[in-house]
Amino acid sequence: MPSSRSRSSGARPQAVDGEARRLALVIHLAFFLLLTSALVRYVLRHGGQPQVPAVLTLAGVLAVLYVVGRRTAAPPPATGPLDVRGSPTDPTASPAGIPDTPAVPGRPPLTELVWLGALVTVWAVLVALAPSFAWCAVPLFYTALRTLPARPAYTLVAFFTVFVVVAQLRLADRVDIDAVVGPPAVALLATAVFTHMDRQATRQAVLIRDLVRTRRELAATERREGTLTERQRLAMEIHDTLAQSLSSQRMLLQAADRVWSTDPEQARAHVRTAASIAESSLNEARRFVHDLAPTDLAKSSGLEEALQRLASRESTAERAVTCVIDGAPGPVGLPDRVQSALLRIAQGALANVREHSGATRAALTLTYLGDQVRLDVADNGRGLDPSTLPERASGVRGHGMPAIRARVGQLGGTLTVESAPGDGAVISAAVPLPTTLSAAEAHAS
């Protein structure tokens, strides 16, 4: 029996192909086992008869035709995957090798029709000479069902069945009810089993196709949403930092120009203020670029080393910044997006400490708690009233805490601010971690 030919040629999912190959192997073995047993039986019972050479020759031709057809026929599958209405599909459009669009079923190639005709003819002549070869028709049922469309295949199976009945009656030399009922029952059972398995395989192919398509669409949707979210975030940060800063500088320089002649001292004050804002804007732009591409992580072995680098860089003669790591990450480590977000939160919090708190000491503490990781940023500065912190960005410098809060929210975590005027401040960001996170999931984010 040849390897199955598709009524609409193409590839099916790997799992379906594997089942088809295993079924084909069983059928091949069954064919050669039946052919060998019939040949041995015939030689033992009729070894002295003159038609023995012809029977042996036909048996050899039948075996060769079967092998040649198996090697030259189109590879699996047996039938193209069907859509939910039962029509074959064309496996040409799907990037995953899974069909997406319906196709019209085609006729088998002429070479396969010629091969199948020769196989059936040789088998029929062999059975006419030696009826014991009739049961080789059972594997040939599958050859017909896999090679031909439904109606011609059922017709050929009926032809096989009639030949087997006649052969069994010849062997019995009398009318035997088993010889009349047995072959049709076997043919009906074989056809029903094949049809059921084929339909199950096509349904499985449809499910796999739909699953792959759904995953592609979901991934594309997530990419689009991520792109839009990032664009919105960048637009807000550019507006709230660089744009507002440039607007302030323009207003100060215009004010200086208006009083340049009448009040030089005031004009110089405006210019100095504009220069100060420009310097601050330059620092913000550098930090903004740094946030987009966290080089500390790229240059470090992980988040821990990146935080230590950040603490060292932020330490000055006026302010000491320390970094403490408590615990260790799990065997798969932290997802890349969590590491990047925590580093950016630390950068933003230390920027607030540097610019607003007047602190002389600050500390970064990264704590691993099994199901979550927590980053604490503490300082001994002038403190603040947490209720006055803005929920959203506002003003020229309004991006600090809202940005931190947004990053924590994107990770599904919680942000806590503990502070009081004159008593320093502690910002705590806790991010949950899946306990069963696999290594592939952890680093594919």
Short mmCIF file of C-alpha atoms in Angstrom, two decimals:
data_model
loop_
_atom_site.label_atom_id
_atom_site.label_comp_id
_atom_site.label_asym_id
_atom_site.label_seq_id
_atom_site.Cartn_x
_atom_site.Cartn_y
_atom_site.Cartn_z
CA MET A 1 0.00 0.00 0.00
CA PRO A 2 1.44 3.37 -0.88
CA SER A 3 2.01 6.09 1.57
CA SER A 4 -1.15 8.09 1.67
CA ARG A 5 -1.96 10.64 -0.94
CA SER A 6 -3.69 13.89 -0.07
CA ARG A 7 -6.91 14.75 -1.87
CA SER A 8 -5.59 18.30 -1.59
CA SER A 9 -1.86 17.94 -1.39
CA GLY A 10 0.07 19.57 1.43
CA ALA A 11 1.34 19.09 4.96
CA ARG A 12 -0.66 18.41 8.08
CA PRO A 13 0.35 19.02 11.66
CA GLN A 14 3.21 16.84 12.83
CA ALA A 15 1.12 14.87 15.34
CA VAL A 16 -1.42 13.91 12.68
CA ASP A 17 1.37 12.88 10.28
CA GLY A 18 2.87 10.69 12.97
CA GLU A 19 -0.39 8.82 13.52
CA ALA A 20 -0.82 8.35 9.76
CA ARG A 21 2.69 6.92 9.44
CA ARG A 22 2.14 4.48 12.29
CA LEU A 23 -1.13 3.28 10.76
CA ALA A 24 0.55 2.92 7.36
CA LEU A 25 3.36 0.85 8.89
CA VAL A 26 0.87 -1.55 10.51
CA ILE A 27 -0.99 -1.94 7.21
CA HIS A 28 2.25 -2.59 5.29
CA LEU A 29 3.26 -5.28 7.76
CA ALA A 30 -0.21 -6.85 7.60
CA PHE A 31 -0.07 -6.97 3.79
CA PHE A 32 3.29 -8.73 3.62
CA LEU A 33 2.34 -11.09 6.44
CA LEU A 34 -0.84 -12.13 4.63
CA LEU A 35 1.00 -12.40 1.32
CA THR A 36 3.75 -14.56 2.83
CA SER A 37 1.35 -16.85 4.71
CA ALA A 38 -0.79 -17.35 1.58
CA LEU A 39 2.30 -18.11 -0.49
CA VAL A 40 3.59 -20.66 2.03
CA ARG A 41 0.16 -22.28 2.28
CA TYR A 42 -0.14 -22.53 -1.49
CA VAL A 43 3.33 -24.02 -1.98
CA LEU A 44 2.78 -26.60 0.81
CA ARG A 45 -0.57 -27.73 -0.64
CA HIS A 46 -0.04 -27.31 -4.37
CA GLY A 47 3.72 -27.52 -4.84
CA GLY A 48 3.50 -30.06 -7.69
CA GLN A 49 0.92 -28.31 -9.83
CA PRO A 50 1.94 -26.74 -13.18
CA GLN A 51 0.59 -23.24 -12.31
CA VAL A 52 2.96 -22.88 -9.34
CA PRO A 53 5.59 -20.83 -11.32
CA ALA A 54 2.87 -18.46 -12.53
CA VAL A 55 1.50 -18.02 -8.99
CA LEU A 56 4.97 -17.41 -7.59
CA THR A 57 5.66 -14.89 -10.34
CA LEU A 58 2.40 -13.04 -9.77
CA ALA A 59 3.01 -12.99 -6.00
CA GLY A 60 6.44 -11.47 -6.61
CA VAL A 61 5.01 -8.90 -9.04
CA LEU A 62 2.32 -8.01 -6.52
CA ALA A 63 4.94 -7.47 -3.80
CA VAL A 64 7.12 -5.36 -6.12
CA LEU A 65 4.16 -3.25 -7.24
CA TYR A 66 3.18 -2.67 -3.64
CA VAL A 67 6.70 -1.58 -2.66
CA VAL A 68 7.14 0.60 -5.75
CA GLY A 69 3.80 2.29 -5.16
CA ARG A 70 4.67 2.90 -1.52
CA ARG A 71 7.97 4.56 -2.42
CA THR A 72 6.75 6.66 -5.34
CA ALA A 73 3.35 7.82 -4.08
CA ALA A 74 2.88 11.23 -2.51
CA PRO A 75 3.84 11.39 1.17
CA PRO A 76 1.24 11.49 3.97
CA PRO A 77 -1.38 12.68 4.76
CA ALA A 78 -4.28 10.59 3.57
CA THR A 79 -6.69 13.45 3.19
CA GLY A 80 -6.42 17.16 3.44
CA PRO A 81 -7.66 18.67 6.68
CA LEU A 82 -11.34 19.46 6.57
CA ASP A 83 -13.04 22.60 7.70
CA VAL A 84 -15.96 22.46 10.11
CA ARG A 85 -18.36 21.82 7.21
CA GLY A 86 -16.32 18.85 6.00
CA SER A 87 -14.74 20.36 2.89
CA PRO A 88 -11.03 19.75 2.26
CA THR A 89 -8.72 22.65 2.84
CA ASP A 90 -5.71 23.95 1.02
CA PRO A 91 -2.55 24.07 3.14
CA THR A 92 -0.92 26.95 1.36
CA ALA A 93 -1.59 30.06 3.40
CA SER A 94 -0.58 29.24 6.94
CA PRO A 95 2.93 30.17 8.15
CA ALA A 96 2.76 27.23 10.54
CA GLY A 97 2.18 24.75 7.71
CA ILE A 98 -1.49 24.39 8.65
CA PRO A 99 -4.19 25.05 6.08
CA ASP A 100 -6.37 28.11 6.30
CA THR A 101 -8.50 28.22 3.16
CA PRO A 102 -10.81 25.70 1.50
CA ALA A 103 -9.66 23.96 -1.65
CA VAL A 104 -11.47 21.90 -4.27
CA PRO A 105 -10.65 18.16 -4.04
CA GLY A 106 -8.74 16.90 -7.07
CA ARG A 107 -8.45 13.58 -8.92
CA PRO A 108 -5.44 11.38 -8.12
CA PRO A 109 -2.48 11.72 -10.52
CA LEU A 110 -2.53 9.46 -13.55
CA THR A 111 0.56 7.60 -12.35
CA GLU A 112 -1.23 6.59 -9.16
CA LEU A 113 -4.32 5.49 -11.06
CA VAL A 114 -2.17 3.34 -13.38
CA TRP A 115 -0.29 1.89 -10.42
CA LEU A 116 -3.51 1.10 -8.52
CA GLY A 117 -5.04 -0.46 -11.62
CA ALA A 118 -2.00 -2.68 -12.11
CA LEU A 119 -2.01 -3.67 -8.43
CA VAL A 120 -5.71 -4.62 -8.51
CA THR A 121 -5.33 -6.52 -11.80
CA VAL A 122 -2.37 -8.59 -10.59
CA TRP A 123 -4.16 -9.34 -7.32
CA ALA A 124 -7.36 -10.41 -9.15
CA VAL A 125 -5.47 -12.75 -11.49
CA LEU A 126 -3.52 -14.17 -8.55
CA VAL A 127 -6.73 -14.84 -6.60
CA ALA A 128 -8.29 -16.47 -9.66
CA LEU A 129 -5.33 -18.90 -9.78
CA ALA A 130 -4.90 -19.30 -6.00
CA PRO A 131 -7.91 -18.27 -3.86
CA SER A 132 -5.82 -18.40 -0.68
CA PHE A 133 -4.39 -14.97 -1.65
CA ALA A 134 -7.84 -13.39 -1.34
CA TRP A 135 -7.31 -12.06 2.20
CA CYS A 136 -4.51 -9.78 0.95
CA ALA A 137 -7.44 -7.59 -0.04
CA VAL A 138 -7.92 -6.33 3.52
CA PRO A 139 -4.80 -4.10 3.50
CA LEU A 140 -5.69 -3.16 -0.08
CA PHE A 141 -8.98 -1.75 1.24
CA TYR A 142 -6.91 1.00 2.87
CA THR A 143 -4.95 1.49 -0.34
CA ALA A 144 -8.16 2.22 -2.19
CA LEU A 145 -9.60 4.42 0.56
CA ARG A 146 -6.43 6.48 0.82
CA THR A 147 -5.76 6.81 -2.89
CA LEU A 148 -9.20 7.44 -4.39
CA PRO A 149 -12.06 9.83 -3.65
CA ALA A 150 -14.92 8.40 -1.63
CA ARG A 151 -17.22 6.90 -4.31
CA PRO A 152 -14.55 5.21 -6.46
CA ALA A 153 -12.88 3.94 -3.28
CA TYR A 154 -16.10 2.36 -1.98
CA THR A 155 -16.71 0.80 -5.40
CA LEU A 156 -13.24 -0.73 -5.42
CA VAL A 157 -13.74 -2.06 -1.88
CA ALA A 158 -16.97 -3.71 -3.03
CA PHE A 159 -15.05 -5.27 -5.95
CA PHE A 160 -12.45 -6.64 -3.54
CA THR A 161 -15.19 -8.01 -1.31
CA VAL A 162 -16.93 -9.86 -4.14
CA PHE A 163 -13.64 -11.44 -5.19
CA VAL A 164 -12.90 -12.54 -1.63
CA VAL A 165 -16.38 -14.13 -1.28
CA VAL A 166 -15.97 -16.03 -4.53
CA ALA A 167 -12.48 -17.17 -3.51
CA GLN A 168 -13.72 -18.40 -0.13
CA LEU A 169 -16.56 -20.35 -1.78
CA ARG A 170 -14.07 -21.97 -4.14
CA LEU A 171 -11.89 -23.02 -1.24
CA ALA A 172 -14.87 -24.45 0.65
CA ASP A 173 -16.27 -26.37 -2.38
CA ARG A 174 -19.75 -25.70 -1.01
CA VAL A 175 -21.95 -22.79 0.03
CA ASP A 176 -20.75 -21.69 3.47
CA ILE A 177 -22.60 -18.93 5.29
CA ASP A 178 -19.33 -17.77 6.92
CA ALA A 179 -17.69 -17.41 3.51
CA VAL A 180 -20.61 -15.26 2.32
CA VAL A 181 -21.07 -13.08 5.40
CA GLY A 182 -17.48 -12.86 6.72
CA PRO A 183 -15.75 -10.89 3.92
CA PRO A 184 -18.48 -8.20 3.66
CA ALA A 185 -18.44 -7.84 7.44
CA VAL A 186 -14.65 -7.44 7.44
CA ALA A 187 -14.85 -4.94 4.57
CA LEU A 188 -17.56 -2.95 6.31
CA LEU A 189 -15.61 -2.91 9.57
CA ALA A 190 -12.34 -1.89 7.88
CA THR A 191 -14.05 0.88 5.94
CA ALA A 192 -15.84 2.18 9.03
CA VAL A 193 -12.63 2.16 11.11
CA PHE A 194 -10.69 3.98 8.40
CA THR A 195 -13.45 6.56 7.87
CA HIS A 196 -13.71 7.22 11.61
CA MET A 197 -9.94 7.60 12.03
CA ASP A 198 -9.73 9.85 9.00
CA ARG A 199 -12.48 12.11 10.31
CA GLN A 200 -10.86 12.23 13.74
CA ALA A 201 -7.54 13.18 12.13
CA THR A 202 -9.11 15.95 10.08
CA ARG A 203 -10.97 17.32 13.12
CA GLN A 204 -7.69 17.32 15.03
CA ALA A 205 -6.03 19.14 12.15
CA VAL A 206 -8.78 21.79 12.20
CA LEU A 207 -8.40 22.26 15.96
CA ILE A 208 -4.62 22.62 15.68
CA ARG A 209 -5.00 25.03 12.77
CA ASP A 210 -7.49 27.17 14.68
CA LEU A 211 -5.30 27.13 17.78
CA VAL A 212 -2.24 28.25 15.85
CA ARG A 213 -4.22 30.97 14.09
CA THR A 214 -5.65 32.17 17.41
CA ARG A 215 -2.19 32.28 18.95
CA ARG A 216 -0.86 34.27 16.00
CA GLU A 217 -3.74 36.73 16.25
CA LEU A 218 -3.32 37.05 20.02
CA ALA A 219 0.42 37.65 19.67
CA ALA A 220 -0.21 40.29 16.99
CA THR A 221 -2.82 41.99 19.18
CA GLU A 222 -0.48 42.03 22.16
CA ARG A 223 2.30 43.51 20.03
CA ARG A 224 -0.02 46.24 18.77
CA GLU A 225 -1.25 47.05 22.26
CA GLY A 226 2.29 47.08 23.60
CA THR A 227 3.39 49.40 20.81
CA LEU A 228 0.50 51.80 21.43
CA THR A 229 1.12 51.77 25.19
CA GLU A 230 4.81 52.47 24.74
CA ARG A 231 4.09 55.28 22.27
CA GLN A 232 1.67 56.83 24.73
CA ARG A 233 4.20 56.56 27.56
CA LEU A 234 6.96 58.12 25.46
CA ALA A 235 4.67 60.93 24.35
CA MET A 236 3.71 61.70 27.94
CA GLU A 237 7.28 61.67 29.19
CA ILE A 238 8.56 63.82 26.34
CA HIS A 239 5.72 66.28 26.88
CA ASP A 240 6.17 66.40 30.65
CA THR A 241 9.94 66.78 30.59
CA LEU A 242 11.60 68.09 27.46
CA ALA A 243 8.64 69.96 25.97
CA GLN A 244 7.71 71.72 29.21
CA SER A 245 11.33 72.52 29.90
CA LEU A 246 11.85 74.06 26.46
CA SER A 247 8.67 76.08 26.90
CA SER A 248 9.96 77.45 30.23
CA GLN A 249 13.33 78.33 28.74
CA ARG A 250 11.65 80.16 25.87
CA MET A 251 9.50 82.21 28.26
CA LEU A 252 12.51 83.13 30.44
CA LEU A 253 14.64 84.16 27.47
CA GLN A 254 11.79 86.27 26.10
CA ALA A 255 11.46 87.93 29.53
CA ALA A 256 15.20 88.56 29.63
CA ASP A 257 15.07 90.11 26.17
CA ARG A 258 12.32 92.50 27.22
CA VAL A 259 14.25 93.88 30.23
CA TRP A 260 17.74 93.56 28.78
CA SER A 261 18.24 97.31 28.48
CA THR A 262 16.11 98.58 31.34
CA ASP A 263 17.00 96.02 34.03
CA PRO A 264 20.20 94.11 33.17
CA GLU A 265 20.35 92.41 36.55
CA GLN A 266 16.87 90.96 36.15
CA ALA A 267 17.69 89.90 32.59
CA ARG A 268 20.81 88.06 33.79
CA ALA A 269 18.70 86.35 36.47
CA HIS A 270 16.29 85.15 33.80
CA VAL A 271 19.18 83.85 31.71
CA ARG A 272 20.72 82.05 34.69
CA THR A 273 17.36 80.44 35.47
CA ALA A 274 16.98 79.36 31.83
CA ALA A 275 20.50 77.89 31.88
CA SER A 276 19.67 75.97 35.05
CA ILE A 277 16.52 74.59 33.45
CA ALA A 278 18.50 73.66 30.33
CA GLU A 279 21.04 71.77 32.44
CA SER A 280 18.25 69.95 34.24
CA SER A 281 16.60 69.14 30.92
CA LEU A 282 19.86 67.72 29.61
CA ASN A 283 20.05 65.45 32.63
CA GLU A 284 16.43 64.42 32.11
CA ALA A 285 17.07 63.68 28.44
CA ARG A 286 20.06 61.52 29.31
CA ARG A 287 18.06 59.67 31.95
CA PHE A 288 15.19 59.30 29.50
CA VAL A 289 17.47 57.72 26.90
CA HIS A 290 18.99 55.55 29.59
CA ASP A 291 15.52 54.33 30.58
CA LEU A 292 14.75 53.35 27.01
CA ALA A 293 17.91 51.29 26.77
CA PRO A 294 18.99 50.11 30.24
CA THR A 295 22.68 49.68 29.54
CA ASP A 296 23.34 48.88 33.19
CA LEU A 297 21.59 45.55 32.69
CA ALA A 298 23.44 44.89 29.44
CA LYS A 299 26.79 45.57 31.12
CA SER A 300 25.95 43.60 34.27
CA SER A 301 25.41 39.96 35.12
CA GLY A 302 21.93 40.72 36.45
CA LEU A 303 19.70 43.12 38.31
CA GLU A 304 21.74 42.87 41.52
CA GLU A 305 24.95 44.08 39.90
CA ALA A 306 23.06 46.77 37.96
CA LEU A 307 21.58 48.15 41.21
CA GLN A 308 25.01 48.17 42.84
CA ARG A 309 26.40 50.10 39.88
CA LEU A 310 23.53 52.56 40.15
CA ALA A 311 24.11 53.07 43.89
CA SER A 312 27.82 53.64 43.31
CA ARG A 313 27.13 56.15 40.55
CA GLU A 314 24.58 58.07 42.64
CA SER A 315 26.91 58.32 45.66
CA THR A 316 28.54 61.73 46.04
CA ALA A 317 30.36 63.70 48.71
CA GLU A 318 27.01 65.12 49.85
CA ARG A 319 25.01 61.88 49.72
CA ALA A 320 25.91 58.22 50.32
CA VAL A 321 23.86 55.56 48.53
CA THR A 322 24.10 51.91 49.53
CA CYS A 323 22.69 48.74 47.97
CA VAL A 324 21.62 45.62 49.88
CA ILE A 325 20.54 42.31 48.31
CA ASP A 326 18.45 40.05 50.57
CA GLY A 327 17.95 36.49 49.32
CA ALA A 328 18.44 35.09 45.84
CA PRO A 329 16.25 34.64 42.77
CA GLY A 330 14.80 31.25 41.93
CA PRO A 331 16.48 28.80 39.54
CA VAL A 332 15.05 30.53 36.46
CA GLY A 333 15.89 34.06 37.64
CA LEU A 334 13.75 37.13 37.10
CA PRO A 335 11.97 37.81 33.80
CA ASP A 336 13.81 40.40 31.73
CA ARG A 337 10.89 42.84 31.81
CA VAL A 338 10.80 42.68 35.63
CA GLN A 339 14.55 43.36 35.88
CA SER A 340 14.29 46.29 33.49
CA ALA A 341 11.28 47.78 35.27
CA LEU A 342 12.81 47.45 38.75
CA LEU A 343 16.02 49.10 37.57
CA ARG A 344 14.07 51.99 36.07
CA ILE A 345 12.02 52.34 39.27
CA ALA A 346 15.25 52.56 41.25
CA GLN A 347 16.61 55.17 38.84
CA GLY A 348 13.46 57.28 39.08
CA ALA A 349 13.28 57.03 42.87
CA LEU A 350 16.93 58.02 43.30
CA ALA A 351 16.41 60.92 40.90
CA ASN A 352 13.63 62.18 43.18
CA VAL A 353 15.91 61.74 46.20
CA ARG A 354 18.68 63.67 44.47
CA GLU A 355 16.52 66.51 43.23
CA HIS A 356 13.88 66.98 45.93
CA SER A 357 14.71 65.36 49.27
CA GLY A 358 17.97 67.00 50.35
CA ALA A 359 18.97 63.63 51.86
CA THR A 360 22.50 62.75 52.95
CA ARG A 361 21.87 58.98 52.92
CA ALA A 362 19.83 56.68 50.71
CA ALA A 363 19.57 52.91 50.44
CA LEU A 364 18.42 50.46 47.79
CA THR A 365 17.20 47.10 49.13
CA LEU A 366 16.23 44.23 46.82
CA THR A 367 14.46 41.39 48.64
CA TYR A 368 13.49 38.02 47.18
CA LEU A 369 10.45 36.51 48.93
CA GLY A 370 9.79 33.41 46.83
CA ASP A 371 6.51 34.44 45.25
CA GLN A 372 7.46 38.08 44.87
CA VAL A 373 10.40 40.45 44.67
CA ARG A 374 10.43 43.79 46.51
CA LEU A 375 12.52 46.90 45.88
CA ASP A 376 12.77 49.48 48.67
CA VAL A 377 14.29 52.94 48.19
CA ALA A 378 14.77 54.78 51.51
CA ASP A 379 16.29 58.17 52.31
CA ASN A 380 16.72 60.45 55.34
CA GLY A 381 15.60 63.59 53.55
CA ARG A 382 12.95 66.15 54.33
CA GLY A 383 10.12 63.71 53.64
CA LEU A 384 6.70 64.45 52.22
CA ASP A 385 3.01 63.88 52.65
CA PRO A 386 2.12 60.78 50.57
CA SER A 387 -1.42 62.07 50.06
CA THR A 388 -0.05 64.99 48.06
CA LEU A 389 1.65 62.77 45.48
CA PRO A 390 -0.01 63.09 42.07
CA GLU A 391 -1.73 60.06 40.57
CA ARG A 392 -0.89 61.24 37.07
CA ALA A 393 1.87 63.27 35.52
CA SER A 394 1.39 67.01 35.71
CA GLY A 395 3.62 70.01 35.19
CA VAL A 396 7.19 70.13 34.00
CA ARG A 397 8.51 67.72 36.61
CA GLY A 398 5.40 65.62 37.10
CA HIS A 399 6.62 62.36 35.62
CA GLY A 400 8.58 60.84 38.55
CA MET A 401 6.16 59.10 40.92
CA PRO A 402 3.39 58.60 38.29
CA ALA A 403 5.93 56.83 36.06
CA ILE A 404 7.04 54.62 38.95
CA ARG A 405 3.42 53.84 39.81
CA ALA A 406 2.64 53.02 36.16
CA ARG A 407 5.60 50.63 35.87
CA VAL A 408 4.62 48.80 39.05
CA GLY A 409 1.03 48.57 37.81
CA GLN A 410 2.13 47.09 34.48
CA LEU A 411 3.84 44.28 36.40
CA GLY A 412 0.75 43.63 38.50
CA GLY A 413 2.54 44.81 41.65
CA THR A 414 1.85 47.27 44.43
CA LEU A 415 3.56 50.54 45.33
CA THR A 416 3.76 51.81 48.89
CA VAL A 417 5.08 55.21 50.00
CA GLU A 418 5.85 55.67 53.71
CA SER A 419 6.87 59.19 54.66
CA ALA A 420 6.13 62.21 56.80
CA PRO A 421 7.43 65.77 56.54
CA GLY A 422 10.89 65.94 58.09
CA ASP A 423 11.13 62.15 58.56
CA GLY A 424 12.55 60.82 55.30
CA ALA A 425 10.74 58.54 52.88
CA VAL A 426 10.55 54.86 51.89
CA ILE A 427 9.25 53.82 48.49
CA SER A 428 8.46 50.09 48.26
CA ALA A 429 7.60 48.32 45.00
CA ALA A 430 6.45 44.67 45.35
CA VAL A 431 6.13 42.60 42.16
CA PRO A 432 4.54 39.12 42.19
CA LEU A 433 6.36 36.24 40.53
CA PRO A 434 4.70 33.03 39.26
CA THR A 435 6.00 30.14 41.34
CA THR A 436 5.90 27.76 38.37
CA LEU A 437 7.45 30.12 35.86
CA SER A 438 9.50 28.17 33.34
CA ALA A 439 12.86 29.32 32.08
CA ALA A 440 11.51 29.83 28.58
CA GLU A 441 8.62 31.95 29.84
CA ALA A 442 10.86 33.93 32.16
CA HIS A 443 13.20 35.14 29.45
CA ALA A 444 10.76 35.35 26.53
CA SER A 445 8.98 38.35 28.00
#
